[in-house]
Tab-separated table of C-alpha atoms and ligand atoms in Angstrom:
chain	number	residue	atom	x	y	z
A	21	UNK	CA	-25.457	-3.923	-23.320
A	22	UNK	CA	-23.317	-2.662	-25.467
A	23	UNK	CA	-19.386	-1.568	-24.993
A	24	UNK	CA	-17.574	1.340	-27.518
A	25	UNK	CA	-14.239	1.728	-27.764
A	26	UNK	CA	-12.984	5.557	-27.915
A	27	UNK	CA	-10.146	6.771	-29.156
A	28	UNK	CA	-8.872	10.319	-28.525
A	29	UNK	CA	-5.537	10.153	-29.832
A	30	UNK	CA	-2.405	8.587	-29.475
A	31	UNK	CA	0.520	8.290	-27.186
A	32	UNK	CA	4.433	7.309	-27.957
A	33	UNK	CA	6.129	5.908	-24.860
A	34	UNK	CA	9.439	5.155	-23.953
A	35	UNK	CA	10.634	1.741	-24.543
A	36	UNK	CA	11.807	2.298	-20.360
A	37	UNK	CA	8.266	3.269	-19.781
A	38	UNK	CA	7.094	-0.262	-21.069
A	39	UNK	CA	9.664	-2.472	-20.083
A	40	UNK	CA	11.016	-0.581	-16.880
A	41	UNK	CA	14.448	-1.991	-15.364
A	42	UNK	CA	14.589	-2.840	-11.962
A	43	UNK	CA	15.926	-1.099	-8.748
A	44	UNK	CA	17.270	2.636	-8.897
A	45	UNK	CA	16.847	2.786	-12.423
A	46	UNK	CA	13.174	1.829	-13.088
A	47	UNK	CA	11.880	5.726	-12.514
A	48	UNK	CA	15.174	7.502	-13.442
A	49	UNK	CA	15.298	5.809	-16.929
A	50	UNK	CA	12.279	7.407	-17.662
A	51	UNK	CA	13.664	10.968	-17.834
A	52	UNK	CA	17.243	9.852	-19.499
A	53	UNK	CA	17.168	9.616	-23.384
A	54	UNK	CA	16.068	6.507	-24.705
A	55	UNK	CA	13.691	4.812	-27.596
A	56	UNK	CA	10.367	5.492	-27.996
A	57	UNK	CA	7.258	2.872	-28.903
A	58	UNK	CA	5.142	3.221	-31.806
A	59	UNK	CA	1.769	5.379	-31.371
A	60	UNK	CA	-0.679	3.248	-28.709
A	61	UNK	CA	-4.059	4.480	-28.770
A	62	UNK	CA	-5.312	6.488	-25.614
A	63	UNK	CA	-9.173	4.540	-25.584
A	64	UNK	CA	-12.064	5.229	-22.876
A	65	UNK	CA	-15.246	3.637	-22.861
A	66	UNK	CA	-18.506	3.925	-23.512
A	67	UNK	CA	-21.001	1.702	-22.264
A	68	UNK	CA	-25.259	1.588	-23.147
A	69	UNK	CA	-27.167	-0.227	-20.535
A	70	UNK	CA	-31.209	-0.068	-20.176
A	71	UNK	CA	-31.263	3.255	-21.743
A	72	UNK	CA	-28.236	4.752	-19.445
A	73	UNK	CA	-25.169	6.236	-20.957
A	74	UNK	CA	-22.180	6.283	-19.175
A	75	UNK	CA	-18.145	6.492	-19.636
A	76	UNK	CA	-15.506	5.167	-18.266
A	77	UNK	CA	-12.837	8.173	-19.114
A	78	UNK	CA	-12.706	10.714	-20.750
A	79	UNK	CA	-9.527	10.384	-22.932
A	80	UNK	CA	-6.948	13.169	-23.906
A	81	UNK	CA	-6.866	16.850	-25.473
A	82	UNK	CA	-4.844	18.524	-27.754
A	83	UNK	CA	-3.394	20.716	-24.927
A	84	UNK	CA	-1.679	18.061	-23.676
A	85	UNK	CA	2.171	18.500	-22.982
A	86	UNK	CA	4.763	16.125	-24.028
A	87	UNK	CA	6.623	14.554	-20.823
A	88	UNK	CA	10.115	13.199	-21.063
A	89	UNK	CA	8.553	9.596	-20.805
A	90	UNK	CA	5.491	10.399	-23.413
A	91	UNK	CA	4.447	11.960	-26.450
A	92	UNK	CA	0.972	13.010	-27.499
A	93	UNK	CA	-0.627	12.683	-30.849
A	94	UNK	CA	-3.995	14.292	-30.142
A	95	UNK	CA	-6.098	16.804	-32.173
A	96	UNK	CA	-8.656	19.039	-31.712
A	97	UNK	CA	-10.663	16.837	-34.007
A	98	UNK	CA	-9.481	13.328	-31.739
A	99	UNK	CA	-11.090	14.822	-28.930
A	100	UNK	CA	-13.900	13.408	-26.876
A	101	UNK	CA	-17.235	14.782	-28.540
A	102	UNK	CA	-15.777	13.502	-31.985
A	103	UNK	CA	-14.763	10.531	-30.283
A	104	UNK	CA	-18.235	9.563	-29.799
A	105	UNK	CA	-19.834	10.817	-32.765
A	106	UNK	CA	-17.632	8.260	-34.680
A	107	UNK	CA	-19.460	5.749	-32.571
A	108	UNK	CA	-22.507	7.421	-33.023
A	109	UNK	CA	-23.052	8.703	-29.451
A	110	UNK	CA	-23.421	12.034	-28.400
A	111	UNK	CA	-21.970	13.719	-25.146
A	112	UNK	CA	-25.084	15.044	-24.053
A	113	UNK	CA	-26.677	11.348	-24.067
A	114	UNK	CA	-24.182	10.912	-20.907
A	115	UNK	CA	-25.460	10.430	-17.477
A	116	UNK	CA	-22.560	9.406	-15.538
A	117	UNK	CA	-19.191	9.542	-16.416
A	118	UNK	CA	-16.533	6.982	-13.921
A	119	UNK	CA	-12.182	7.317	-13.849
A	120	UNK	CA	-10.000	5.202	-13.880
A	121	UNK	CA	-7.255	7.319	-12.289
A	122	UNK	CA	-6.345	11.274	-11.949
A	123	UNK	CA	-4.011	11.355	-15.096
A	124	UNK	CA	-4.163	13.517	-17.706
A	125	UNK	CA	-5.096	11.225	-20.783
A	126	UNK	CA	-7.874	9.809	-18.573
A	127	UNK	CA	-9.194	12.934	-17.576
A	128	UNK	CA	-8.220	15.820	-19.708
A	129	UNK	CA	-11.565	15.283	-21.825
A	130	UNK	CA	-13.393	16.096	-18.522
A	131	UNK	CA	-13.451	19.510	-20.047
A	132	UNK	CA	-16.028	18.971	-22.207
A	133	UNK	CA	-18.084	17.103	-19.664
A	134	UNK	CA	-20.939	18.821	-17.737
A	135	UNK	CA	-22.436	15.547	-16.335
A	136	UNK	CA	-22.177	13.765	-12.920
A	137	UNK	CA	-17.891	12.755	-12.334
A	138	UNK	CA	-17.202	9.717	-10.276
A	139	UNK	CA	-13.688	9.260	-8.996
A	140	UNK	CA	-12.674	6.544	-5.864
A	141	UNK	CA	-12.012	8.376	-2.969
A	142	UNK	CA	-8.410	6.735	-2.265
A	143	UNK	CA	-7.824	8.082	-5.785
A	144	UNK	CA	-8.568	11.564	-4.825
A	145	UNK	CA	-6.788	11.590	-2.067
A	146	UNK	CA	-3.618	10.860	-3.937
A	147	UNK	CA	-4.411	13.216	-6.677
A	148	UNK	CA	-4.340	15.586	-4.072
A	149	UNK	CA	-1.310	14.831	-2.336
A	150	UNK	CA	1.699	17.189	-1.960
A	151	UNK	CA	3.918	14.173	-4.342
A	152	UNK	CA	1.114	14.242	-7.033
A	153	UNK	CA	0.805	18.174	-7.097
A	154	UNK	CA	4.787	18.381	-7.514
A	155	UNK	CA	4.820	16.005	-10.209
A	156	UNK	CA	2.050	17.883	-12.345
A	157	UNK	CA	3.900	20.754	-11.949
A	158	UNK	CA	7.352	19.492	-12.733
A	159	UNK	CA	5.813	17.826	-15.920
A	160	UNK	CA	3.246	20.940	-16.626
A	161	UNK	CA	0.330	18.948	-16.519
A	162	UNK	CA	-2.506	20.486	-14.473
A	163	UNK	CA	-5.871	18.497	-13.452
A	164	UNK	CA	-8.213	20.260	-15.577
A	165	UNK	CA	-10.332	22.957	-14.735
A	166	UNK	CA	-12.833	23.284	-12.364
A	167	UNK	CA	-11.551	19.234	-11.499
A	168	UNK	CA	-14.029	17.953	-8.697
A	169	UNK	CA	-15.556	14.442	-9.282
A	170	UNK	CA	-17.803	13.308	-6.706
A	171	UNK	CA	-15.624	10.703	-4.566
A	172	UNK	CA	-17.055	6.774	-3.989
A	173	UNK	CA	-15.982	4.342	-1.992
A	174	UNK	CA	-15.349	0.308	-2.667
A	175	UNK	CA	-17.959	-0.570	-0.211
A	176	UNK	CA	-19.797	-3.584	-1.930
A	177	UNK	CA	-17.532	-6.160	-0.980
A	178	UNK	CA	-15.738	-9.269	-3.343
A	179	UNK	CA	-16.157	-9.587	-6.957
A	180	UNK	CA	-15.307	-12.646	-8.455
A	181	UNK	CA	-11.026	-12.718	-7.263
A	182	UNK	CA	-11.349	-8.675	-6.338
A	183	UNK	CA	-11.800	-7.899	-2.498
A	184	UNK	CA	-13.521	-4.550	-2.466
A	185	UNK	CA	-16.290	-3.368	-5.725
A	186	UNK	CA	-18.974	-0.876	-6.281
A	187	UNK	CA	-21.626	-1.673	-8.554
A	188	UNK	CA	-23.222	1.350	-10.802
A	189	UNK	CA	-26.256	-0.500	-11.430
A	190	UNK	CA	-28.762	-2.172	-9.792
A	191	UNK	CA	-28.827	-5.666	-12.147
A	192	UNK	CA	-25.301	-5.534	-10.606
A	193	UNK	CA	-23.630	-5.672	-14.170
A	194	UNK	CA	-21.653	-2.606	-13.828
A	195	UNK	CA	-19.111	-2.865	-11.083
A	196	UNK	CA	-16.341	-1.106	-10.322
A	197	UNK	CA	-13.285	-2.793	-8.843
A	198	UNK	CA	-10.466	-2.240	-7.008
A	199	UNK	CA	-6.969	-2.123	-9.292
A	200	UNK	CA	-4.001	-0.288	-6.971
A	201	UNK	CA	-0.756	0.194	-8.630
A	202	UNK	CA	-0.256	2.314	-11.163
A	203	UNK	CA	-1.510	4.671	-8.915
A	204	UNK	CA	-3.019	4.112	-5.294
A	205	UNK	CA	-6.691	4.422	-5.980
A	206	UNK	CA	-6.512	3.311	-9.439
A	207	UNK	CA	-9.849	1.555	-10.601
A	208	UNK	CA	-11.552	-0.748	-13.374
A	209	UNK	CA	-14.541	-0.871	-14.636
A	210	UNK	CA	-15.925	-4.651	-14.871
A	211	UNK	CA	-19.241	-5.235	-17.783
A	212	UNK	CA	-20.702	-8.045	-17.514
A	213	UNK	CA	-21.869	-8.594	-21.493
A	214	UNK	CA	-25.065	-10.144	-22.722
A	215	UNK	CA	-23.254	-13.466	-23.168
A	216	UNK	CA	-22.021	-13.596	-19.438
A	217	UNK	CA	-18.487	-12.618	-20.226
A	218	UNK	CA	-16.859	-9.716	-18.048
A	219	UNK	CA	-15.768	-6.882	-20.101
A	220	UNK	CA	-12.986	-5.693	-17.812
A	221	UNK	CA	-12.123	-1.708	-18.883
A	222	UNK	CA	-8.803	-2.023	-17.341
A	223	UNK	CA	-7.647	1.568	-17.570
A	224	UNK	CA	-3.658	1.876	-16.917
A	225	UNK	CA	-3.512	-1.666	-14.552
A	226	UNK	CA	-1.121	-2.554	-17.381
A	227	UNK	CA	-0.796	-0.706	-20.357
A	228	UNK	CA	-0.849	-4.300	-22.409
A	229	UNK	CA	-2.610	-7.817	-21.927
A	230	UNK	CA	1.344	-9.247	-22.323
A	231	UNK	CA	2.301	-7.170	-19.539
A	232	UNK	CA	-0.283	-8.897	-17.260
A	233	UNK	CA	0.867	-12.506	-18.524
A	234	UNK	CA	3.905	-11.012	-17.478
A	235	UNK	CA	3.365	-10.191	-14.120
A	236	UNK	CA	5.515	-6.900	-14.690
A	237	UNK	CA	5.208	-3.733	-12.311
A	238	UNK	CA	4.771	-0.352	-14.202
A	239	UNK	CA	8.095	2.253	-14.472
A	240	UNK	CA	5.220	4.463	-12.708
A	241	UNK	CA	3.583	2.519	-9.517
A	242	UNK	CA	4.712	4.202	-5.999
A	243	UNK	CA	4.854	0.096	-4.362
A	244	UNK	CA	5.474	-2.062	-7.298
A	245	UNK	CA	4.315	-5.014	-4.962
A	246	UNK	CA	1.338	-3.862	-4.611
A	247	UNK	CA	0.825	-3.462	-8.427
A	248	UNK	CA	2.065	-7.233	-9.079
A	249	UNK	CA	-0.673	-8.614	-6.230
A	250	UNK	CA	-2.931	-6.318	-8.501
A	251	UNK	CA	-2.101	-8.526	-11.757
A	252	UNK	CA	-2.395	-11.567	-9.668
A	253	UNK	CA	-5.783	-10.724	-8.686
A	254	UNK	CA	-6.804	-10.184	-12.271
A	255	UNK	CA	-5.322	-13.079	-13.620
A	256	UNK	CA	-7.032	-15.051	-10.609
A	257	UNK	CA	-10.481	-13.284	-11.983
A	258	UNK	CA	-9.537	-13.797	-15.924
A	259	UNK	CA	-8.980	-17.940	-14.532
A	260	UNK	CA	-12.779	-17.756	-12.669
A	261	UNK	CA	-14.864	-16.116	-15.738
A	262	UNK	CA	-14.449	-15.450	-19.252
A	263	UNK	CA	-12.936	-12.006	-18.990
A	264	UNK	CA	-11.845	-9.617	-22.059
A	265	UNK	CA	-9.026	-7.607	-20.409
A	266	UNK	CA	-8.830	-3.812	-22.193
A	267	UNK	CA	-6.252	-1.990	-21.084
A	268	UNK	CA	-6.753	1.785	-22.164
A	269	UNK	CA	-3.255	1.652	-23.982
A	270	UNK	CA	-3.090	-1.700	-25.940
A	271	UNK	CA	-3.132	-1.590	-29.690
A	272	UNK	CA	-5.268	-4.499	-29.447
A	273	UNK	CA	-7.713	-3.448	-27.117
A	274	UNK	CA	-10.529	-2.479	-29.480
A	275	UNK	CA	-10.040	-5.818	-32.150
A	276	UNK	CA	-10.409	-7.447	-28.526
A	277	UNK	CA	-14.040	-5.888	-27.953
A	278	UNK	CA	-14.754	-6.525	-31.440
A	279	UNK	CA	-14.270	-10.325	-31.199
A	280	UNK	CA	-15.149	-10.924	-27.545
A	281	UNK	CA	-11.520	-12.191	-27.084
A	282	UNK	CA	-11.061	-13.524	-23.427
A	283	UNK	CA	-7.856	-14.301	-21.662
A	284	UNK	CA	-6.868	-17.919	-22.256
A	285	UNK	CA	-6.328	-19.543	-19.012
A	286	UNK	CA	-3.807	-22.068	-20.447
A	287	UNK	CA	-1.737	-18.628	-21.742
A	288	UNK	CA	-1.936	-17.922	-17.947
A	289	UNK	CA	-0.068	-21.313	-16.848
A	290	UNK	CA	1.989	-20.935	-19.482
A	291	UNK	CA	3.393	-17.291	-18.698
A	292	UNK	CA	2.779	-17.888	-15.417
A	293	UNK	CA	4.629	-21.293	-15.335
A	294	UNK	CA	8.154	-19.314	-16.709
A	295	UNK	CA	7.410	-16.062	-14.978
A	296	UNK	CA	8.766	-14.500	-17.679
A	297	UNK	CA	7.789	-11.461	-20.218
A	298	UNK	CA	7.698	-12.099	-23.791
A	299	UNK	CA	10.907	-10.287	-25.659
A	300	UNK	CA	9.971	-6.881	-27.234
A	301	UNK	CA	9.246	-7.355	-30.720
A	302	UNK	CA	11.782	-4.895	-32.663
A	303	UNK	CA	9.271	-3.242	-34.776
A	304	UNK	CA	7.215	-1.488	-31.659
A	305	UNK	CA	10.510	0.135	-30.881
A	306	UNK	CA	11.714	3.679	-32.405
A	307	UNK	CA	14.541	5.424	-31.841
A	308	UNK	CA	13.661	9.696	-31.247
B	428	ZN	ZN1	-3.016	6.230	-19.408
């Protein structure tokens, strides 16, 4: 098996976006001026497994609109097809391709994607929900065209700490598992690699492996106690087996793959022992 790290771009983020406040103000901060972060990449995945091809994303497009929460740094040239050529993979090699979630930097790339789309139904659902289609159009940012993946459900029962899965392949090292928070349906995408470890393509279930220590909610999840039973789950996984946690948005992500880094279990009791998040170092913070 092996695991590539894309990268389509980047994304700036407000500092509120990150490190949301509670109460009232953890959504309305996010559309009243404040600092920005430093670019984070916007990664999906590509995975090889006995001669199958598949992604798990499709990253962002140059068409993408800046919200008030998040700017885009994405070219024509950072798009998906030259995303994989730099690994050395070609979109038509793709047989499958699986989301994360229905947002735009996850997704957009679907445009250049003529292969089979696989989305969790519960995600769908949302996606098309009266909320989600208001906020697309208050932030002008449409599904893209012809948007229609075919819907799955989480039918294959636990995996390792995670209630409901799906696996993609029939050795069983593919599975997709459940994730709700940072949307409803939200997914990830658990590899198990040659060496046993799990590979977990996290998509948005935190935008940062210090936000999981953390056991923060996102400025974005509808039920932010759902999202924090989420993080418990993973770090209850990360504690069973070796896991390497990539979340789509970390600037460590890919050195992560690169070294096989898994989530140190005494890091958990640690963070886990204070409950607290690590302060934000000054340098990932900008000011517009
Ligand atoms: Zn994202």
């Amino acid at each position: 098996m092996k695991i590539h790290a894309l990268t389509t771009g980047a994304v700036r983020v407000k500092h509120s976006f990150l490190f949301p406040s509670s109460g009232a103000r953890r959504q309305l901060d996010l559309f009243t001026p404040g600092p920005f972060s430093d670019p984070l990449p916007i990664h999906c995945w590509a995975i090889e497994h006995e001669g199958v091809l598949r992604l798990v994303d499709t990253g962002e497009t140059a068409a993408a609109r800046n919200v008030p929460f998040a700017r885009f740094e994405v070219t024509r040239e950072q798009e998906l097809p030259a995303a994989m050529a730099e690994a050395g993979l070609s979109l038509g090699d793709v047989s499958e391709v699986v989301l994360t979630h229905a947002h735009g930097d996850h997704i957009d790339g679907l445009v250049h994607v003529r292969t089979r789309v696989l989305c969790n139904e519960t995600e769908l659902r949302f996606a098309r929900s009266t909320m989600a289609r208001a906020m697309r159009r208050i932030l002008r940012q449409p599904l893209p065209p012809g948007f229609g993946p075919d819907p799955f459900v989480l039918d294959g029962g636990a995996f390792g700490a995670f209630r409901s899965s799906r696996a993609l392949t029939e050795d069983g090292r593919i599975v997709v598992v459940e994730t709700p928070g940072h949307t409803p349906g939200h997914v990830s995408v658990i590899c198990v690699d040659d060496a046993g470890r799990h590979v977990m393509l996290a998509g948005d279930a935190t935008d940062t492996l210090e936000q999981l220590h953390a056991r923060r909610a996102d400025a974005i999840a509808p039920d932010t106690a759902v999202h924090i039973a989420t993080l418990d789950t993973i770090l209850a996984h990360c504690a069973q087996h070796p896991t390497v946690y990539l979340p789509s948005h970390d600037p460590e992500s890919a050195a992560r793959l690169a070294v096989a880094n898994t989530v140190r279990p005494d890091e958990l009791a640690r963070e886990d022992h204070f409950g607290v998040a690590r302060p934000v170092p000054e340098d990932t913070l900008r000011r517009p």
